[in-house]
């Protein structure tokens, strides 16, 4: 007598194999979001450390004769190269190869810089004005009246990978669950498999359980791949309550499964279901801060984003994975996500059809 | 013996269209029963009401002594269904498909290989369904319907969209289905298929059953003349018309066709005169029965 698997298990295995053998589905659920993590992680990784590059044309005593302490500060902010020819130096600035050129005639220091990047331009100007003023103070022989003490404070602004990993993972989970539910519902309905399953002595709950199980498995796999990449490649650091992300991703998977069910129930063809899912998931990902923080977004966008389930998933994951917050941080996201799952499933049931 | 299926006054309406109109018949246990008709005749809807997939607007269905319902799991265990189309899980092999379906009925994998052999897919178990031919997919669908050894099997147009060779190969498999006392209900729009496979055939058109009997009895009732064709150079049309027993003569595409209700007279005369070159004799077929019943050519 050969062993018999419970129906829910064998249905889940059938769906899991179908997913794993569909290269496009695996690509869009796992590899595609991972590419964004690698891309953004690399692009933003050294954004804060770049130095201004300046060309020193001829002798510039302001820089050359600066006291040793000031010279160290200058070296930290400006990468000074020497050039003999002003025209060539200006050419380099126009090409974007250098940010500024500096020439000194007697006591007059002439600074050339490009306005192409306003932030960089003001940095260049500010830096040289500071150098000139401190040189002026030094030349006056008076001790400085004011001293600036600096100290950095850990604020809510996270390093890029700390911010990107939970957000992109939220997007990956949202699209994986939505597309998985929408396309398999369509395929089952259009081929008649749904009717075939209805005529099998299996409760509908087994079918639903197997689909939820497969989507949760995919979400866990996405999480493992994302955390491993974040930690090994970009030095992602998880905080103590990071495992609270698991209840969040379960609730998130349920919410986006129900969104996918709704798309699959409303659409008549596979293409339409994918289009509907895309139209909802991609804008939602942008508005929920999956790709970049919403701190700089207009207030109304931040308000609108509060109605999006992905916004709550992202916030919850950020709080527990990298901001070090505890269980209280997941209460609201869990409640919102489960409420979404309930409402969307009820709406999907209204549109549900067994056959075409 | 109790009838496997009893249908009385079955009616289904879709808006203004009456898809199934007051249909009544019984299917005996162990019978191979066919529902024959063109597309849109109401065959599939009738089948779906018997299976319990659709609620009838009128009439009653008794299936294995019970009222069909998708909630009666004991009843679902006793019926097997092959649906029109290809209701398979994507990207699974033939063996994985069948194993998944089997597990829904609490059947283990040992039966899976046995069933693949029964339907002639023993060497295709590791192939994905997407790679199977149309005929092989239909065989797999039939195996899925039979994997739990049901008492009643419903086959909805199992040979639709197959080429003639694949259809005939499939008939060999279908013919054996009712051997072990199993009841088979088959819908088809192929007249020759109904003739070859079914014990009794219900001819259905526009939601109604026009006639119900064994294929041979249906043809007999028609009392249609026999068509005898010979090579045209054997006789002129006038000579042929003058033969005793010949009702009419027609020259058609390189053959002289004589219609007769006394074939023994006509054939012995032709034999005596040695004019049998290119001889072919055609009896009436279900095609003629359909034409007779509806006044229309059968369009599949």
XYZ file of C-alpha atoms in Angstrom:
656
model
C 0.000 0.000 0.000
C 1.529 3.259 -1.038
C 1.255 6.273 1.189
C -1.518 8.770 0.547
C -0.906 12.454 1.088
C -3.672 14.655 2.478
C -5.384 16.567 -0.365
C -4.246 19.985 0.891
C -0.617 18.792 0.930
C -0.691 17.298 -2.547
C -2.461 20.365 -3.961
C 0.168 22.591 -2.340
C 2.934 20.436 -3.813
C 1.326 20.621 -7.252
C 1.163 24.435 -7.037
C 4.662 24.763 -5.604
C 6.107 22.647 -8.428
C 4.123 24.648 -10.965
C 5.554 27.875 -9.516
C 9.125 26.642 -9.250
C 9.085 25.368 -12.848
C 7.747 28.674 -14.150
C 10.947 30.617 -14.687
C 9.128 33.874 -15.363
C 7.170 33.591 -12.094
C 10.319 32.853 -10.073
C 12.111 35.692 -11.822
C 9.436 38.274 -11.064
C 8.833 37.083 -7.509
C 12.445 36.714 -6.378
C 15.161 37.758 -8.845
C 13.554 40.973 -10.092
C 13.077 42.558 -6.617
C 16.536 41.297 -5.666
C 17.993 43.123 -8.676
C 16.498 46.332 -7.289
C 18.097 45.653 -3.918
C 21.494 45.088 -5.548
C 21.070 48.102 -7.823
C 19.866 50.592 -5.210
C 22.171 49.171 -2.559
C 25.165 49.731 -4.831
C 24.040 53.137 -6.150
C 23.457 54.619 -2.715
C 26.197 52.870 -0.794
C 28.881 55.581 -1.140
C 26.626 58.551 -1.760
C 27.641 60.364 1.478
C 31.389 59.969 1.266
C 32.234 61.524 -2.069
C 34.662 64.428 -1.839
C 34.617 67.567 -3.863
C 37.362 67.506 -6.452
C 39.122 70.801 -6.968
C 41.942 71.813 -9.289
C 44.647 74.059 -7.924
C 46.111 76.148 -10.755
C 49.644 77.325 -10.011
C 50.637 78.205 -6.449
C 47.774 78.750 -4.013
C 49.342 79.735 -0.672
C 45.895 79.629 0.955
C 45.949 75.843 0.568
C 49.680 75.193 0.456
C 50.562 77.215 3.576
C 47.554 76.245 5.671
C 48.413 75.084 9.173
C 48.606 71.266 9.563
C 45.244 71.008 11.424
C 43.387 72.972 8.746
C 45.116 70.977 6.017
C 43.671 67.752 7.461
C 40.156 69.215 7.452
C 40.608 70.407 3.886
C 41.814 66.963 2.760
C 38.699 65.372 4.256
C 36.332 67.474 2.211
C 38.264 68.374 -0.920
C 40.329 66.246 -3.209
C 42.904 68.765 -4.484
C 44.794 68.112 -7.697
C 47.307 70.364 -9.302
C 47.025 71.860 -12.759
C 49.304 74.289 -14.608
C 46.841 75.649 -17.080
C 43.678 77.564 -16.132
C 42.048 76.958 -19.549
C 42.576 73.196 -19.229
C 41.208 73.288 -15.652
C 38.066 75.144 -16.782
C 37.708 72.573 -19.561
C 37.710 69.815 -16.962
C 34.974 71.577 -15.000
C 32.862 71.934 -18.123
C 33.292 68.209 -18.787
C 32.217 67.425 -15.227
C 35.600 65.856 -14.431
C 36.324 68.406 -11.711
C 33.988 70.414 -9.477
C 36.029 73.590 -9.032
C 39.277 75.334 -9.895
C 41.078 77.760 -7.640
C 43.675 80.397 -8.531
C 45.395 82.828 -6.160
C 46.810 86.223 -7.194
C 48.325 87.907 -4.184
C 45.608 88.141 -1.543
C 42.803 87.478 -3.990
C 41.600 83.929 -4.293
C 39.592 83.241 -7.444
C 37.200 80.257 -7.384
C 35.666 78.801 -10.574
C 32.868 76.288 -10.280
C 29.948 74.908 -12.233
C 26.295 75.571 -11.354
C 25.178 72.324 -12.997
C 24.611 70.681 -9.637
C 23.309 73.382 -7.262
C 23.959 71.327 -4.122
C 27.509 70.602 -5.120
C 28.023 74.207 -6.196
C 26.967 75.569 -2.826
C 29.114 72.987 -1.064
C 32.136 74.068 -3.090
C 31.471 77.746 -2.421
C 30.786 77.207 1.257
C 33.901 75.139 1.723
C 36.192 77.749 0.143
C 34.483 80.622 1.968
C 35.143 78.774 5.229
C 38.769 78.199 4.293
C 39.166 81.877 3.411
C 37.513 83.079 6.650
C 39.524 80.825 8.870
C 42.664 81.969 7.054
C 41.534 85.581 7.688
C 41.041 84.838 11.389
C 44.481 83.232 11.494
C 45.982 86.282 9.756
C 44.399 88.666 12.323
C 46.358 86.996 15.114
C 43.292 87.045 17.402
C 42.047 83.858 19.046
C 38.642 82.827 17.675
C 35.789 84.042 19.863
C 33.378 81.213 19.007
C 34.113 77.518 18.781
C 31.927 74.928 17.062
C 31.631 71.557 18.777
C 30.055 68.809 16.695
C 28.548 65.500 17.706
C 26.424 63.155 15.538
C 23.125 61.814 16.780
C 21.500 58.543 15.627
C 18.358 59.806 13.987
C 15.489 58.213 12.103
C 17.367 58.481 8.835
C 18.669 55.021 8.062
C 21.569 54.018 5.893
C 20.349 53.011 2.417
C 20.466 49.223 2.838
C 18.732 49.393 6.210
C 15.900 51.298 4.599
C 15.823 49.455 1.267
C 15.760 45.848 2.428
C 12.439 45.886 4.349
C 10.761 48.124 1.746
C 11.813 46.127 -1.297
C 10.984 42.909 0.536
C 7.489 44.280 1.190
C 7.114 45.010 -2.518
C 8.387 41.523 -3.424
C 5.911 39.854 -1.051
C 3.046 42.024 -2.312
C 3.680 41.264 -5.964
C 4.431 37.571 -5.387
C 1.196 36.943 -3.493
C -0.965 39.138 -5.756
C 0.272 37.716 -9.056
C 0.331 34.150 -7.769
C -3.302 34.249 -6.665
C -4.560 36.169 -9.709
C -2.888 34.025 -12.351
C -3.592 30.646 -10.766
C -7.267 31.504 -10.234
C -7.523 32.519 -13.898
C -5.702 29.439 -15.130
C -7.816 27.115 -12.996
C -11.020 28.745 -14.151
C -10.267 28.980 -17.864
C -8.989 25.405 -18.170
C -11.868 23.965 -16.143
C -9.592 22.730 -13.363
C -11.708 24.657 -10.864
C -14.799 22.677 -11.896
C -12.804 19.455 -11.809
C -11.760 20.215 -8.229
C -15.376 21.004 -7.322
C -16.339 17.519 -8.441
C -13.656 15.927 -6.292
C -14.585 14.967 -2.718
C -12.394 17.714 -1.257
C -13.646 20.601 0.863
C -13.025 24.084 -0.536
C -11.080 24.817 2.651
C -8.383 22.332 1.572
C -7.975 24.114 -1.736
C -7.762 27.531 -0.047
C -5.360 26.238 2.620
C -3.018 24.825 0.002
C -2.915 28.119 -1.917
C -2.256 30.115 1.267
C 0.459 27.620 2.241
C 2.237 27.943 -1.096
C 2.127 31.752 -1.013
C 3.483 31.775 2.549
C 6.278 29.456 1.461
C 7.150 31.806 -1.394
C 7.101 34.801 1.001
C 9.444 33.008 3.413
C 11.778 32.137 0.556
C 11.791 35.775 -0.611
C 12.560 36.892 2.952
C 15.438 34.446 3.333
C 16.979 35.517 0.019
C 16.581 39.221 0.825
C 17.998 39.033 4.340
C 20.923 36.879 3.209
C 21.750 39.279 0.365
C 21.324 42.343 2.576
C 23.573 40.962 5.300
C 26.258 39.320 3.175
C 26.552 41.938 0.419
C 25.648 45.237 2.105
C 26.176 44.577 5.803
C 22.508 44.802 6.768
C 22.113 44.776 10.558
C 18.898 43.422 12.016
C 17.702 44.623 15.395
C 16.519 42.396 18.248
C 12.840 42.146 17.334
C 13.428 41.356 13.673
C 11.564 38.054 13.923
C 8.355 40.018 14.441
C 8.597 40.434 10.660
C 7.191 36.886 10.362
C 3.689 37.625 11.686
C 3.783 40.735 9.494
C 4.655 38.824 6.371
C 1.955 36.232 7.086
C -0.670 38.973 7.440
C 0.783 40.745 4.390
C 0.625 37.575 2.308
C -3.034 37.102 3.272
C -3.858 40.713 2.372
C -2.178 40.509 -1.057
C -3.533 37.025 -1.771
C -7.006 38.469 -1.343
C -6.061 41.362 -3.641
C -4.917 38.802 -6.220
C -8.127 36.808 -5.783
C -10.118 39.955 -6.472
C -8.076 40.698 -9.616
C -8.488 37.071 -10.731
C -12.228 37.093 -10.049
C -12.844 40.357 -11.923
C -10.599 39.671 -14.936
C -11.700 37.488 -17.828
C -8.272 36.631 -19.206
C -4.834 35.938 -17.768
C -3.482 39.079 -19.472
C -6.191 41.239 -17.913
C -5.492 39.785 -14.467
C -1.765 40.541 -14.776
C -2.531 44.069 -16.030
C -4.886 44.762 -13.113
C -2.372 43.403 -10.590
C 0.408 45.520 -12.133
C -1.718 48.640 -12.138
C -2.394 48.246 -8.429
C 0.882 46.851 -7.068
C 3.473 49.068 -8.775
C 1.975 52.497 -7.911
C 1.222 51.162 -4.434
C 4.887 50.213 -4.026
C 6.006 53.753 -4.939
C 3.427 55.399 -2.692
C 4.247 53.067 0.185
C 7.919 53.957 0.235
C 9.211 50.633 -1.067
C 11.758 52.291 -3.343
C 12.534 55.572 -1.554
C 11.501 57.221 1.707
C 8.347 59.317 1.717
C 9.908 61.919 4.046
C 10.290 64.374 1.185
C 6.903 63.626 -0.372
C 4.032 66.131 -0.153
C 1.870 65.760 2.941
C -1.187 64.651 0.960
C 0.734 61.732 -0.540
C 1.819 60.644 2.919
C -1.823 60.846 4.039
C -3.113 58.909 1.041
C -0.458 56.252 1.521
C -1.949 55.441 4.925
C -4.840 53.638 3.227
C -2.466 51.331 1.349
C -1.789 47.933 2.944
C 1.779 47.882 1.639
C 2.542 51.134 3.482
C 1.644 49.428 6.753
C 3.584 46.288 5.898
C 6.663 48.396 5.041
C 6.371 50.549 8.171
C 5.968 47.520 10.399
C 8.917 45.715 8.836
C 11.140 48.794 9.069
C 10.224 49.279 12.717
C 10.991 45.749 13.850
C 13.786 44.790 11.465
C 16.055 47.834 11.544
C 14.639 50.491 13.885
C 14.752 48.282 16.943
C 11.113 48.707 17.875
C 9.228 46.016 19.757
C 5.868 44.236 19.616
C 3.783 47.418 19.911
C 5.043 48.496 16.490
C 3.364 45.552 14.731
C -0.096 45.880 16.289
C -1.455 48.526 13.915
C 0.100 47.016 10.733
C -1.230 43.560 11.630
C -4.713 44.914 12.276
C -4.751 46.902 9.018
C -3.416 44.008 6.920
C -5.861 41.469 8.353
C -8.749 43.907 7.901
C -7.706 44.319 4.270
C -7.565 40.556 3.809
C -11.069 40.165 5.228
C -12.680 42.954 3.218
C -10.982 42.088 -0.085
C -11.814 38.391 0.261
C -15.458 39.276 0.843
C -15.476 41.534 -2.242
C -13.675 38.866 -4.309
C -16.340 36.343 -3.267
C -19.000 38.614 -4.779
C -17.266 38.541 -8.157
C -16.207 34.911 -7.982
C -17.240 32.577 -10.825
C -16.610 28.869 -11.095
C -16.304 28.867 -14.871
C -16.035 31.219 -17.819
C -31.431 -3.723 -11.297
C -31.607 -0.115 -10.217
C -30.968 2.486 -12.877
C -27.681 4.321 -12.445
C -29.229 7.584 -13.617
C -32.832 8.709 -13.886
C -33.662 12.125 -15.337
C -37.230 13.426 -15.524
C -38.463 16.682 -17.019
C -35.045 18.291 -16.701
C -35.081 21.961 -17.741
C -32.468 24.750 -17.679
C -32.961 28.301 -18.910
C -30.357 31.010 -19.512
C -32.236 34.269 -19.865
C -34.625 33.792 -22.770
C -32.851 30.675 -24.036
C -34.045 27.257 -22.911
C -30.772 25.314 -23.041
C -32.312 22.057 -21.820
C -36.020 21.582 -22.410
C -37.996 18.907 -20.552
C -35.443 16.120 -20.956
C -36.233 12.654 -19.553
C -34.268 9.402 -19.776
C -32.795 6.618 -17.677
C -29.389 4.978 -17.901
C -29.129 1.364 -16.718
C -26.237 0.221 -14.557
C -23.415 -0.972 -16.785
C -24.806 0.770 -19.846
C -22.742 2.802 -22.310
C -25.048 5.743 -22.928
C -24.463 8.441 -25.515
C -25.878 11.930 -25.879
C -25.402 12.954 -29.492
C -25.991 16.353 -30.936
C -24.421 19.386 -32.583
C -22.685 22.124 -30.577
C -25.142 24.071 -28.473
C -27.664 21.223 -28.343
C -27.602 21.243 -24.524
C -25.496 18.096 -24.011
C -22.936 19.595 -21.626
C -25.576 21.445 -19.596
C -27.520 18.195 -19.198
C -24.359 16.429 -18.037
C -23.535 19.211 -15.576
C -26.992 19.008 -14.010
C -26.633 15.238 -13.570
C -23.182 15.709 -11.984
C -24.551 18.356 -9.621
C -22.462 21.231 -11.063
C -25.598 23.130 -12.084
C -28.987 23.452 -10.467
C -31.851 22.626 -12.850
C -34.696 25.144 -13.210
C -37.136 22.252 -13.407
C -37.320 18.473 -13.251
C -35.374 15.971 -11.208
C -32.156 13.961 -11.336
C -31.403 10.747 -9.466
C -27.783 9.620 -9.600
C -26.964 6.262 -7.993
C -30.162 6.572 -5.940
C -29.295 10.035 -4.606
C -29.975 13.612 -5.528
C -26.668 14.926 -6.914
C -24.992 17.515 -4.730
C -21.435 18.752 -4.553
C -21.668 18.463 -0.783
C -22.322 14.720 -0.852
C -18.751 13.500 -0.744
C -19.815 9.839 -0.662
C -21.560 10.384 -3.994
C -18.607 12.275 -5.504
C -16.410 9.275 -4.614
C -18.624 7.074 -6.794
C -18.547 9.214 -9.945
C -15.702 10.083 -12.293
C -15.684 13.144 -14.507
C -13.669 14.017 -17.574
C -14.369 17.615 -18.477
C -14.283 19.286 -21.847
C -10.966 21.076 -22.290
C -7.724 20.384 -20.511
C -8.225 20.777 -16.803
C -4.654 20.171 -15.668
C -2.252 21.717 -13.200
C 0.366 23.750 -15.053
C 3.851 22.385 -15.596
C 3.293 19.041 -13.885
C 4.227 15.723 -15.452
C 1.531 13.222 -16.403
C 2.375 11.124 -13.344
C 2.302 14.149 -11.016
C -1.091 15.209 -12.406
C -2.596 11.818 -11.846
C -0.972 11.469 -8.436
C -2.428 14.836 -7.372
C -5.921 13.891 -8.545
C -5.596 10.448 -6.913
C -4.745 11.992 -3.550
C -7.986 13.994 -3.686
C -9.774 10.645 -3.611
C -7.489 9.160 -0.978
C -5.784 6.946 -3.549
C -2.064 6.184 -3.326
C 0.602 6.367 -6.012
C 0.648 2.624 -6.773
C -2.611 3.001 -8.654
C -1.175 5.917 -10.650
C 1.276 3.894 -12.728
C -1.340 1.212 -13.227
C -3.774 3.792 -14.635
C -1.110 5.330 -16.896
C -0.608 1.874 -18.397
C -4.350 1.307 -18.770
C -4.736 4.459 -20.877
C -1.565 3.766 -22.853
C 0.594 6.473 -21.298
C 2.948 4.097 -19.481
C 6.016 5.649 -21.115
C 4.785 9.254 -20.845
C 4.653 9.483 -17.045
C 7.669 11.811 -16.829
C 6.475 14.138 -19.621
C 4.875 17.429 -18.735
C 1.270 17.838 -19.863
C 2.241 20.773 -22.046
C 4.328 18.366 -24.160
C 1.602 15.745 -24.621
C -0.368 15.536 -27.874
C -4.104 16.206 -27.920
C -4.893 12.495 -27.852
C -2.460 11.879 -24.984
C -3.986 14.726 -22.984
C -7.446 13.220 -23.442
C -6.102 9.855 -22.268
C -4.661 11.526 -19.194
C -8.008 13.257 -18.547
C -9.751 9.876 -18.812
C -7.215 8.327 -16.453
C -7.961 11.184 -14.006
C -11.662 10.338 -14.246
C -11.028 6.628 -13.603
C -8.279 6.722 -10.984
C -10.663 6.058 -8.070
C -12.521 3.299 -9.968
C -15.905 5.082 -10.025
C -19.224 3.374 -10.722
C -20.386 6.045 -13.147
C -18.094 7.918 -15.544
C -19.038 11.078 -17.423
C -17.064 11.797 -20.570
C -17.761 15.179 -22.144
C -16.689 15.087 -25.795
C -13.498 13.123 -25.147
C -12.543 13.037 -28.828
C -13.320 16.653 -29.713
C -10.470 18.384 -31.547
C -8.635 15.112 -32.248
C -7.575 13.990 -35.703
C -9.434 10.926 -37.084
C -6.589 8.509 -36.309
C -6.293 9.676 -32.695
C -10.082 9.437 -32.320
C -10.173 5.841 -33.450
C -7.253 4.957 -31.163
C -9.174 6.441 -28.270
C -12.294 4.426 -29.144
C -10.367 1.239 -28.350
C -9.812 2.557 -24.833
C -13.376 3.828 -24.421
C -14.938 0.578 -25.624
C -13.511 -1.300 -22.658
C -14.771 1.156 -20.046
C -18.169 -0.443 -19.432
C -16.856 -4.016 -19.522
C -16.552 -4.303 -15.752
C -20.153 -3.233 -15.122
C -19.298 0.463 -15.014
C -21.869 2.923 -16.323
C -20.567 5.358 -18.924
C -22.266 8.522 -20.135
C -20.615 10.082 -23.169
C -21.466 13.231 -25.061
C -20.266 13.570 -28.605
C -21.017 15.404 -31.804
C -19.625 12.562 -33.898
C -22.307 10.270 -35.278
C -19.864 7.470 -36.082
C -18.522 7.631 -32.535
C -21.994 7.183 -31.023
C -22.632 4.304 -33.412
C -19.358 2.600 -32.580
C -19.416 2.963 -28.789
C -22.897 3.361 -27.353
C -25.480 0.809 -26.293
C -28.138 3.496 -26.569
C -28.033 7.011 -27.977
C -30.154 10.031 -27.177
C -30.207 12.380 -30.155
C -30.415 15.911 -28.852
C -30.981 19.174 -30.689
C -31.906 22.628 -29.387
C -32.316 21.405 -25.823
C -34.688 18.531 -26.578
C -34.247 14.797 -26.987
C -35.557 13.894 -30.441
C -35.053 10.137 -30.303
C -33.564 7.590 -27.929
C -32.705 3.993 -28.830
C -29.817 1.754 -29.825
C -27.976 3.018 -32.914
C -29.060 -0.022 -34.938
C -32.736 0.398 -33.975
C -32.615 4.102 -34.807
C -31.320 3.329 -38.260
C -33.835 0.477 -38.717
C -36.783 2.661 -37.755
C -35.794 4.988 -40.506
C -36.488 2.279 -43.137
C -34.154 4.195 -45.385
C -33.206 2.749 -48.767
C -29.780 1.192 -49.294
C -27.340 2.896 -51.645
C -25.496 0.671 -54.107
C -22.765 2.329 -56.120
C -20.842 0.874 -59.060
C -18.394 2.230 -61.632
C -20.239 4.466 -64.164
C -18.966 2.575 -67.252
C -20.752 -0.615 -66.105
C -24.256 0.630 -66.991
C -25.883 3.721 -68.398
C -28.224 5.614 -66.099
C -31.214 4.528 -68.243
C -30.221 0.849 -68.124
C -29.749 1.056 -64.361
C -33.144 2.718 -63.823
C -34.793 -0.108 -65.768
C -33.429 -2.804 -63.434
C -36.055 -4.439 -61.208
C -35.990 -3.192 -57.593
C -34.157 0.099 -58.313
C -35.971 3.137 -56.915
C -33.783 5.869 -58.330
C -30.435 6.455 -60.033
C -27.933 9.250 -59.661
C -24.537 9.846 -61.276
C -22.201 11.272 -58.718
C -18.462 11.961 -58.707
C -17.351 9.006 -60.785
C -19.926 6.552 -59.407
C -23.385 5.429 -60.428
C -25.572 5.330 -57.313
C -28.688 3.162 -57.243
C -31.081 3.418 -54.284
C -33.127 0.362 -53.484
C -35.282 -1.245 -50.795
C -34.733 -4.680 -52.361
C -30.939 -5.016 -52.278
C -31.023 -8.813 -52.773
C -32.833 -8.416 -56.118
C -30.598 -5.620 -57.395
C -27.308 -7.189 -56.256
C -28.049 -10.655 -57.689
C -29.035 -9.102 -61.036
C -25.832 -7.051 -61.154
C -23.825 -10.132 -60.214
C -25.518 -12.209 -62.903
C -24.651 -9.574 -65.522
C -21.098 -9.293 -64.206
C -21.372 -5.573 -63.576
C -19.943 -5.291 -60.078
C -16.808 -3.212 -60.752
C -16.328 -0.570 -58.035
C -19.169 -2.009 -55.940
C -19.963 -0.279 -52.633
C -23.044 -0.707 -50.479
C -24.040 1.944 -47.918
C -26.722 1.497 -45.314
C -28.389 4.428 -43.621
C -26.369 5.986 -40.787
C -27.167 8.121 -37.775
C -26.485 10.978 -40.148
C -29.591 10.013 -42.100
C -31.508 9.612 -38.848
C -30.556 13.121 -37.808
C -31.491 14.518 -41.207
C -34.802 12.694 -41.010
C -35.532 13.986 -37.495
C -34.567 17.608 -37.972
C -34.822 18.176 -41.712
C -31.305 19.627 -41.459
C -27.914 18.274 -42.395
C -25.929 17.340 -39.314
C -23.414 20.045 -38.569
C -20.940 19.164 -35.903
